[in-house]
JSON list of C-alpha atoms in Angstrom, two decimals:
[
{"chain": "A", "resi": 1, "resn": "MET", "atom": "CA", "xyz": [-16.13, 27.93, 12.05]},
{"chain": "A", "resi": 2, "resn": "ILE", "atom": "CA", "xyz": [-13.36, 25.89, 10.48]},
{"chain": "A", "resi": 3, "resn": "GLU", "atom": "CA", "xyz": [-9.77, 26.37, 11.68]},
{"chain": "A", "resi": 4, "resn": "PRO", "atom": "CA", "xyz": [-8.95, 30.14, 11.76]},
{"chain": "A", "resi": 5, "resn": "SER", "atom": "CA", "xyz": [-6.32, 30.18, 9.00]},
{"chain": "A", "resi": 6, "resn": "LEU", "atom": "CA", "xyz": [-8.56, 28.17, 6.67]},
{"chain": "A", "resi": 7, "resn": "ALA", "atom": "CA", "xyz": [-11.48, 30.45, 7.44]},
{"chain": "A", "resi": 8, "resn": "LEU", "atom": "CA", "xyz": [-9.40, 33.53, 6.60]},
{"chain": "A", "resi": 9, "resn": "GLN", "atom": "CA", "xyz": [-8.03, 31.93, 3.41]},
{"chain": "A", "resi": 10, "resn": "THR", "atom": "CA", "xyz": [-11.58, 31.15, 2.30]},
{"chain": "A", "resi": 11, "resn": "ALA", "atom": "CA", "xyz": [-12.71, 34.71, 3.02]},
{"chain": "A", "resi": 12, "resn": "VAL", "atom": "CA", "xyz": [-9.70, 36.22, 1.21]},
{"chain": "A", "resi": 13, "resn": "ARG", "atom": "CA", "xyz": [-10.28, 34.03, -1.84]},
{"chain": "A", "resi": 14, "resn": "GLY", "atom": "CA", "xyz": [-13.98, 34.94, -1.89]},
{"chain": "A", "resi": 15, "resn": "THR", "atom": "CA", "xyz": [-13.12, 38.64, -1.68]},
{"chain": "A", "resi": 16, "resn": "LEU", "atom": "CA", "xyz": [-10.66, 38.35, -4.57]},
{"chain": "A", "resi": 17, "resn": "LEU", "atom": "CA", "xyz": [-13.14, 36.41, -6.72]},
{"chain": "A", "resi": 18, "resn": "ALA", "atom": "CA", "xyz": [-15.79, 39.08, -6.14]},
{"chain": "A", "resi": 19, "resn": "HIS", "atom": "CA", "xyz": [-13.49, 41.94, -7.17]},
{"chain": "A", "resi": 20, "resn": "PRO", "atom": "CA", "xyz": [-13.55, 42.57, -10.96]},
{"chain": "A", "resi": 21, "resn": "ALA", "atom": "CA", "xyz": [-10.21, 44.40, -10.94]},
{"chain": "A", "resi": 22, "resn": "VAL", "atom": "CA", "xyz": [-8.63, 41.11, -9.77]},
{"chain": "A", "resi": 23, "resn": "THR", "atom": "CA", "xyz": [-10.58, 38.71, -12.00]},
{"chain": "A", "resi": 24, "resn": "ASP", "atom": "CA", "xyz": [-9.92, 40.90, -15.04]},
{"chain": "A", "resi": 25, "resn": "LEU", "atom": "CA", "xyz": [-6.22, 40.09, -14.53]},
{"chain": "A", "resi": 26, "resn": "VAL", "atom": "CA", "xyz": [-6.36, 36.55, -13.11]},
{"chain": "A", "resi": 27, "resn": "GLN", "atom": "CA", "xyz": [-8.79, 33.81, -14.13]},
{"chain": "A", "resi": 28, "resn": "PRO", "atom": "CA", "xyz": [-10.88, 32.74, -11.11]},
{"chain": "A", "resi": 29, "resn": "GLU", "atom": "CA", "xyz": [-9.64, 29.13, -11.15]},
{"chain": "A", "resi": 30, "resn": "ARG", "atom": "CA", "xyz": [-6.10, 30.48, -10.80]},
{"chain": "A", "resi": 31, "resn": "ILE", "atom": "CA", "xyz": [-6.90, 32.14, -7.47]},
{"chain": "A", "resi": 32, "resn": "ARG", "atom": "CA", "xyz": [-6.43, 29.23, -5.11]},
{"chain": "A", "resi": 33, "resn": "ALA", "atom": "CA", "xyz": [-4.75, 27.80, -2.05]},
{"chain": "A", "resi": 34, "resn": "GLY", "atom": "CA", "xyz": [-1.68, 25.64, -2.52]},
{"chain": "A", "resi": 35, "resn": "SER", "atom": "CA", "xyz": [1.99, 25.20, -1.82]},
{"chain": "A", "resi": 36, "resn": "THR", "atom": "CA", "xyz": [3.60, 24.38, -5.15]},
{"chain": "A", "resi": 37, "resn": "ARG", "atom": "CA", "xyz": [4.97, 26.49, -7.95]},
{"chain": "A", "resi": 38, "resn": "PRO", "atom": "CA", "xyz": [2.08, 27.07, -10.33]},
{"chain": "A", "resi": 39, "resn": "ASP", "atom": "CA", "xyz": [1.92, 25.73, -13.87]},
{"chain": "A", "resi": 40, "resn": "LYS", "atom": "CA", "xyz": [-0.56, 28.30, -15.25]},
{"chain": "A", "resi": 41, "resn": "PHE", "atom": "CA", "xyz": [-0.05, 32.04, -15.19]},
{"chain": "A", "resi": 42, "resn": "PRO", "atom": "CA", "xyz": [-0.87, 34.61, -14.02]},
{"chain": "A", "resi": 43, "resn": "CYS", "atom": "CA", "xyz": [-2.12, 33.35, -10.67]},
{"chain": "A", "resi": 44, "resn": "VAL", "atom": "CA", "xyz": [-2.54, 34.08, -6.99]},
{"chain": "A", "resi": 45, "resn": "VAL", "atom": "CA", "xyz": [-1.70, 31.23, -4.61]},
{"chain": "A", "resi": 46, "resn": "LEU", "atom": "CA", "xyz": [-2.58, 31.47, -0.92]},
{"chain": "A", "resi": 47, "resn": "SER", "atom": "CA", "xyz": [-0.09, 29.63, 1.27]},
{"chain": "A", "resi": 48, "resn": "GLY", "atom": "CA", "xyz": [2.05, 29.80, 4.38]},
{"chain": "A", "resi": 49, "resn": "ALA", "atom": "CA", "xyz": [-0.83, 30.19, 6.82]},
{"chain": "A", "resi": 50, "resn": "SER", "atom": "CA", "xyz": [-0.18, 30.33, 10.54]},
{"chain": "A", "resi": 51, "resn": "THR", "atom": "CA", "xyz": [-2.40, 30.90, 13.57]},
{"chain": "A", "resi": 52, "resn": "GLN", "atom": "CA", "xyz": [-1.54, 32.37, 16.97]},
{"chain": "A", "resi": 53, "resn": "TYR", "atom": "CA", "xyz": [-4.33, 31.87, 19.50]},
{"chain": "A", "resi": 54, "resn": "LEU", "atom": "CA", "xyz": [-4.74, 35.09, 21.51]},
{"chain": "A", "resi": 55, "resn": "GLY", "atom": "CA", "xyz": [-7.26, 33.83, 24.07]},
{"chain": "A", "resi": 56, "resn": "ARG", "atom": "CA", "xyz": [-10.84, 34.38, 25.06]},
{"chain": "A", "resi": 57, "resn": "ALA", "atom": "CA", "xyz": [-12.90, 37.54, 24.84]},
{"chain": "A", "resi": 58, "resn": "SER", "atom": "CA", "xyz": [-16.24, 38.49, 26.36]},
{"chain": "A", "resi": 59, "resn": "GLY", "atom": "CA", "xyz": [-19.38, 36.65, 25.36]},
{"chain": "A", "resi": 60, "resn": "ASP", "atom": "CA", "xyz": [-17.63, 33.27, 24.93]},
{"chain": "A", "resi": 61, "resn": "GLN", "atom": "CA", "xyz": [-15.64, 34.54, 21.95]},
{"chain": "A", "resi": 62, "resn": "HIS", "atom": "CA", "xyz": [-12.12, 33.59, 20.92]},
{"chain": "A", "resi": 63, "resn": "LEU", "atom": "CA", "xyz": [-9.39, 35.63, 19.25]},
{"chain": "A", "resi": 64, "resn": "ALA", "atom": "CA", "xyz": [-6.54, 34.61, 16.97]},
{"chain": "A", "resi": 65, "resn": "ARG", "atom": "CA", "xyz": [-3.89, 36.37, 14.90]},
{"chain": "A", "resi": 66, "resn": "VAL", "atom": "CA", "xyz": [-3.71, 34.74, 11.47]},
{"chain": "A", "resi": 67, "resn": "ASN", "atom": "CA", "xyz": [-1.00, 35.22, 8.85]},
{"chain": "A", "resi": 68, "resn": "VAL", "atom": "CA", "xyz": [-1.42, 34.20, 5.21]},
{"chain": "A", "resi": 69, "resn": "ASP", "atom": "CA", "xyz": [0.91, 34.77, 2.26]},
{"chain": "A", "resi": 70, "resn": "LEU", "atom": "CA", "xyz": [-0.55, 35.57, -1.15]},
{"chain": "A", "resi": 71, "resn": "ASN", "atom": "CA", "xyz": [1.92, 34.54, -3.84]},
{"chain": "A", "resi": 72, "resn": "ILE", "atom": "CA", "xyz": [1.44, 36.52, -7.02]},
{"chain": "A", "resi": 73, "resn": "TRP", "atom": "CA", "xyz": [2.91, 34.92, -10.15]},
{"chain": "A", "resi": 74, "resn": "ALA", "atom": "CA", "xyz": [3.08, 36.24, -13.69]},
{"chain": "A", "resi": 75, "resn": "ILE", "atom": "CA", "xyz": [5.15, 35.69, -16.79]},
{"chain": "A", "resi": 76, "resn": "GLU", "atom": "CA", "xyz": [3.41, 37.89, -19.36]},
{"chain": "A", "resi": 77, "resn": "ASP", "atom": "CA", "xyz": [4.91, 41.40, -19.47]},
{"chain": "A", "resi": 78, "resn": "GLY", "atom": "CA", "xyz": [7.17, 40.48, -16.58]},
{"chain": "A", "resi": 79, "resn": "PRO", "atom": "CA", "xyz": [6.87, 42.66, -13.52]},
{"chain": "A", "resi": 80, "resn": "ASP", "atom": "CA", "xyz": [4.23, 45.01, -14.97]},
{"chain": "A", "resi": 81, "resn": "THR", "atom": "CA", "xyz": [1.51, 42.34, -14.97]},
{"chain": "A", "resi": 82, "resn": "ALA", "atom": "CA", "xyz": [2.50, 41.00, -11.55]},
{"chain": "A", "resi": 83, "resn": "LYS", "atom": "CA", "xyz": [2.55, 44.44, -9.97]},
{"chain": "A", "resi": 84, "resn": "ALA", "atom": "CA", "xyz": [-0.84, 45.32, -11.49]},
{"chain": "A", "resi": 85, "resn": "ILE", "atom": "CA", "xyz": [-2.24, 42.11, -9.96]},
{"chain": "A", "resi": 86, "resn": "GLY", "atom": "CA", "xyz": [-0.60, 42.91, -6.61]},
{"chain": "A", "resi": 87, "resn": "PHE", "atom": "CA", "xyz": [-2.17, 46.37, -6.56]},
{"chain": "A", "resi": 88, "resn": "ALA", "atom": "CA", "xyz": [-5.61, 45.02, -7.48]},
{"chain": "A", "resi": 89, "resn": "VAL", "atom": "CA", "xyz": [-5.37, 42.34, -4.78]},
{"chain": "A", "resi": 90, "resn": "SER", "atom": "CA", "xyz": [-4.27, 44.89, -2.19]},
{"chain": "A", "resi": 91, "resn": "ARG", "atom": "CA", "xyz": [-7.17, 47.22, -3.03]},
{"chain": "A", "resi": 92, "resn": "ALA", "atom": "CA", "xyz": [-9.68, 44.35, -2.91]},
{"chain": "A", "resi": 93, "resn": "LEU", "atom": "CA", "xyz": [-8.47, 43.37, 0.56]},
{"chain": "A", "resi": 94, "resn": "ILE", "atom": "CA", "xyz": [-8.71, 46.95, 1.84]},
{"chain": "A", "resi": 95, "resn": "GLY", "atom": "CA", "xyz": [-12.44, 46.76, 1.09]},
{"chain": "A", "resi": 96, "resn": "MET", "atom": "CA", "xyz": [-12.87, 43.29, 2.60]},
{"chain": "A", "resi": 97, "resn": "ALA", "atom": "CA", "xyz": [-15.95, 42.99, 4.82]},
{"chain": "A", "resi": 98, "resn": "ASP", "atom": "CA", "xyz": [-15.39, 42.83, 8.58]},
{"chain": "A", "resi": 99, "resn": "GLU", "atom": "CA", "xyz": [-18.16, 40.28, 9.03]},
{"chain": "A", "resi": 100, "resn": "GLN", "atom": "CA", "xyz": [-17.52, 36.89, 7.46]},
{"chain": "A", "resi": 101, "resn": "ASP", "atom": "CA", "xyz": [-19.26, 33.53, 7.60]},
{"chain": "A", "resi": 102, "resn": "GLY", "atom": "CA", "xyz": [-18.70, 32.40, 11.20]},
{"chain": "A", "resi": 103, "resn": "PHE", "atom": "CA", "xyz": [-16.18, 35.04, 12.30]},
{"chain": "A", "resi": 104, "resn": "SER", "atom": "CA", "xyz": [-15.37, 38.73, 12.39]},
{"chain": "A", "resi": 105, "resn": "ILE", "atom": "CA", "xyz": [-12.20, 40.49, 11.31]},
{"chain": "A", "resi": 106, "resn": "ASP", "atom": "CA", "xyz": [-11.13, 42.94, 14.00]},
{"chain": "A", "resi": 107, "resn": "GLN", "atom": "CA", "xyz": [-7.93, 44.01, 12.22]},
{"chain": "A", "resi": 108, "resn": "LEU", "atom": "CA", "xyz": [-6.55, 43.36, 8.74]},
{"chain": "A", "resi": 109, "resn": "ASP", "atom": "CA", "xyz": [-3.09, 44.55, 7.74]},
{"chain": "A", "resi": 110, "resn": "GLN", "atom": "CA", "xyz": [-0.88, 44.13, 4.70]},
{"chain": "A", "resi": 111, "resn": "PRO", "atom": "CA", "xyz": [2.50, 44.74, 6.30]},
{"chain": "A", "resi": 112, "resn": "ARG", "atom": "CA", "xyz": [4.68, 43.86, 3.34]},
{"chain": "A", "resi": 113, "resn": "LEU", "atom": "CA", "xyz": [4.68, 43.14, -0.38]},
{"chain": "A", "resi": 114, "resn": "ILE", "atom": "CA", "xyz": [8.00, 41.93, -1.72]},
{"chain": "A", "resi": 115, "resn": "TRP", "atom": "CA", "xyz": [9.05, 41.07, -5.26]},
{"chain": "A", "resi": 116, "resn": "LEU", "atom": "CA", "xyz": [11.43, 38.15, -5.61]},
{"chain": "A", "resi": 117, "resn": "ARG", "atom": "CA", "xyz": [13.90, 37.26, -8.31]},
{"chain": "A", "resi": 118, "resn": "ASP", "atom": "CA", "xyz": [13.17, 33.93, -9.90]},
{"chain": "A", "resi": 119, "resn": "PRO", "atom": "CA", "xyz": [15.89, 31.34, -9.23]},
{"chain": "A", "resi": 120, "resn": "GLN", "atom": "CA", "xyz": [15.68, 30.46, -12.93]},
{"chain": "A", "resi": 121, "resn": "PRO", "atom": "CA", "xyz": [15.93, 33.90, -14.62]},
{"chain": "A", "resi": 122, "resn": "GLU", "atom": "CA", "xyz": [15.77, 32.37, -18.09]},
{"chain": "A", "resi": 123, "resn": "LEU", "atom": "CA", "xyz": [12.10, 31.58, -17.42]},
{"chain": "A", "resi": 124, "resn": "ALA", "atom": "CA", "xyz": [11.25, 35.27, -16.83]},
{"chain": "A", "resi": 125, "resn": "PHE", "atom": "CA", "xyz": [8.76, 34.65, -14.01]},
{"chain": "A", "resi": 126, "resn": "THR", "atom": "CA", "xyz": [7.82, 37.47, -11.66]},
{"chain": "A", "resi": 127, "resn": "HIS", "atom": "CA", "xyz": [6.88, 36.40, -8.15]},
{"chain": "A", "resi": 128, "resn": "GLY", "atom": "CA", "xyz": [5.59, 38.65, -5.38]},
{"chain": "A", "resi": 129, "resn": "VAL", "atom": "CA", "xyz": [4.50, 37.80, -1.85]},
{"chain": "A", "resi": 130, "resn": "LEU", "atom": "CA", "xyz": [1.84, 39.89, -0.14]},
{"chain": "A", "resi": 131, "resn": "GLU", "atom": "CA", "xyz": [1.71, 39.23, 3.59]},
{"chain": "A", "resi": 132, "resn": "ILE", "atom": "CA", "xyz": [-1.71, 39.38, 5.23]},
{"chain": "A", "resi": 133, "resn": "GLU", "atom": "CA", "xyz": [-2.09, 39.62, 8.98]},
{"chain": "A", "resi": 134, "resn": "ALA", "atom": "CA", "xyz": [-5.51, 39.56, 10.61]},
{"chain": "A", "resi": 135, "resn": "VAL", "atom": "CA", "xyz": [-6.96, 39.41, 14.08]},
{"chain": "A", "resi": 136, "resn": "ILE", "atom": "CA", "xyz": [-10.19, 37.44, 13.93]},
{"chain": "A", "resi": 137, "resn": "ARG", "atom": "CA", "xyz": [-12.90, 36.76, 16.50]},
{"chain": "A", "resi": 138, "resn": "TRP", "atom": "CA", "xyz": [-15.48, 33.98, 16.67]},
{"chain": "A", "resi": 139, "resn": "ARG", "atom": "CA", "xyz": [-17.89, 32.33, 19.07]},
{"chain": "A", "resi": 140, "resn": "ALA", "atom": "CA", "xyz": [-17.26, 28.82, 20.32]}
]
């Protein structure tokens, strides 16, 4: 397995790409990892990943708590489009498979979705951040 936060980001992106309710609203190439403000809208940008190693489990397994932020950006129809994307993303993640390539998801939570005001209101961007928190397990 690659580093836990990268593995989770890859699995989240794959889940979103496989969910028609998400790809009907966001073109697949606009669902990506990154850290910069996007230039094409609407989009979902995975960023802000962190990993907390929780230790070893039975059978030579390891556990980690991984946090990833999904930044949802839209300009068309303002908050309506962004919130529709946020809901579709949230529903897709609820159905995310527990078994992934090289690791298992023991717990997956979406503790918070916040909608932010754009620092440049004249641009009319809507930006939401969906926090993802997962406990994952893998074999060494």
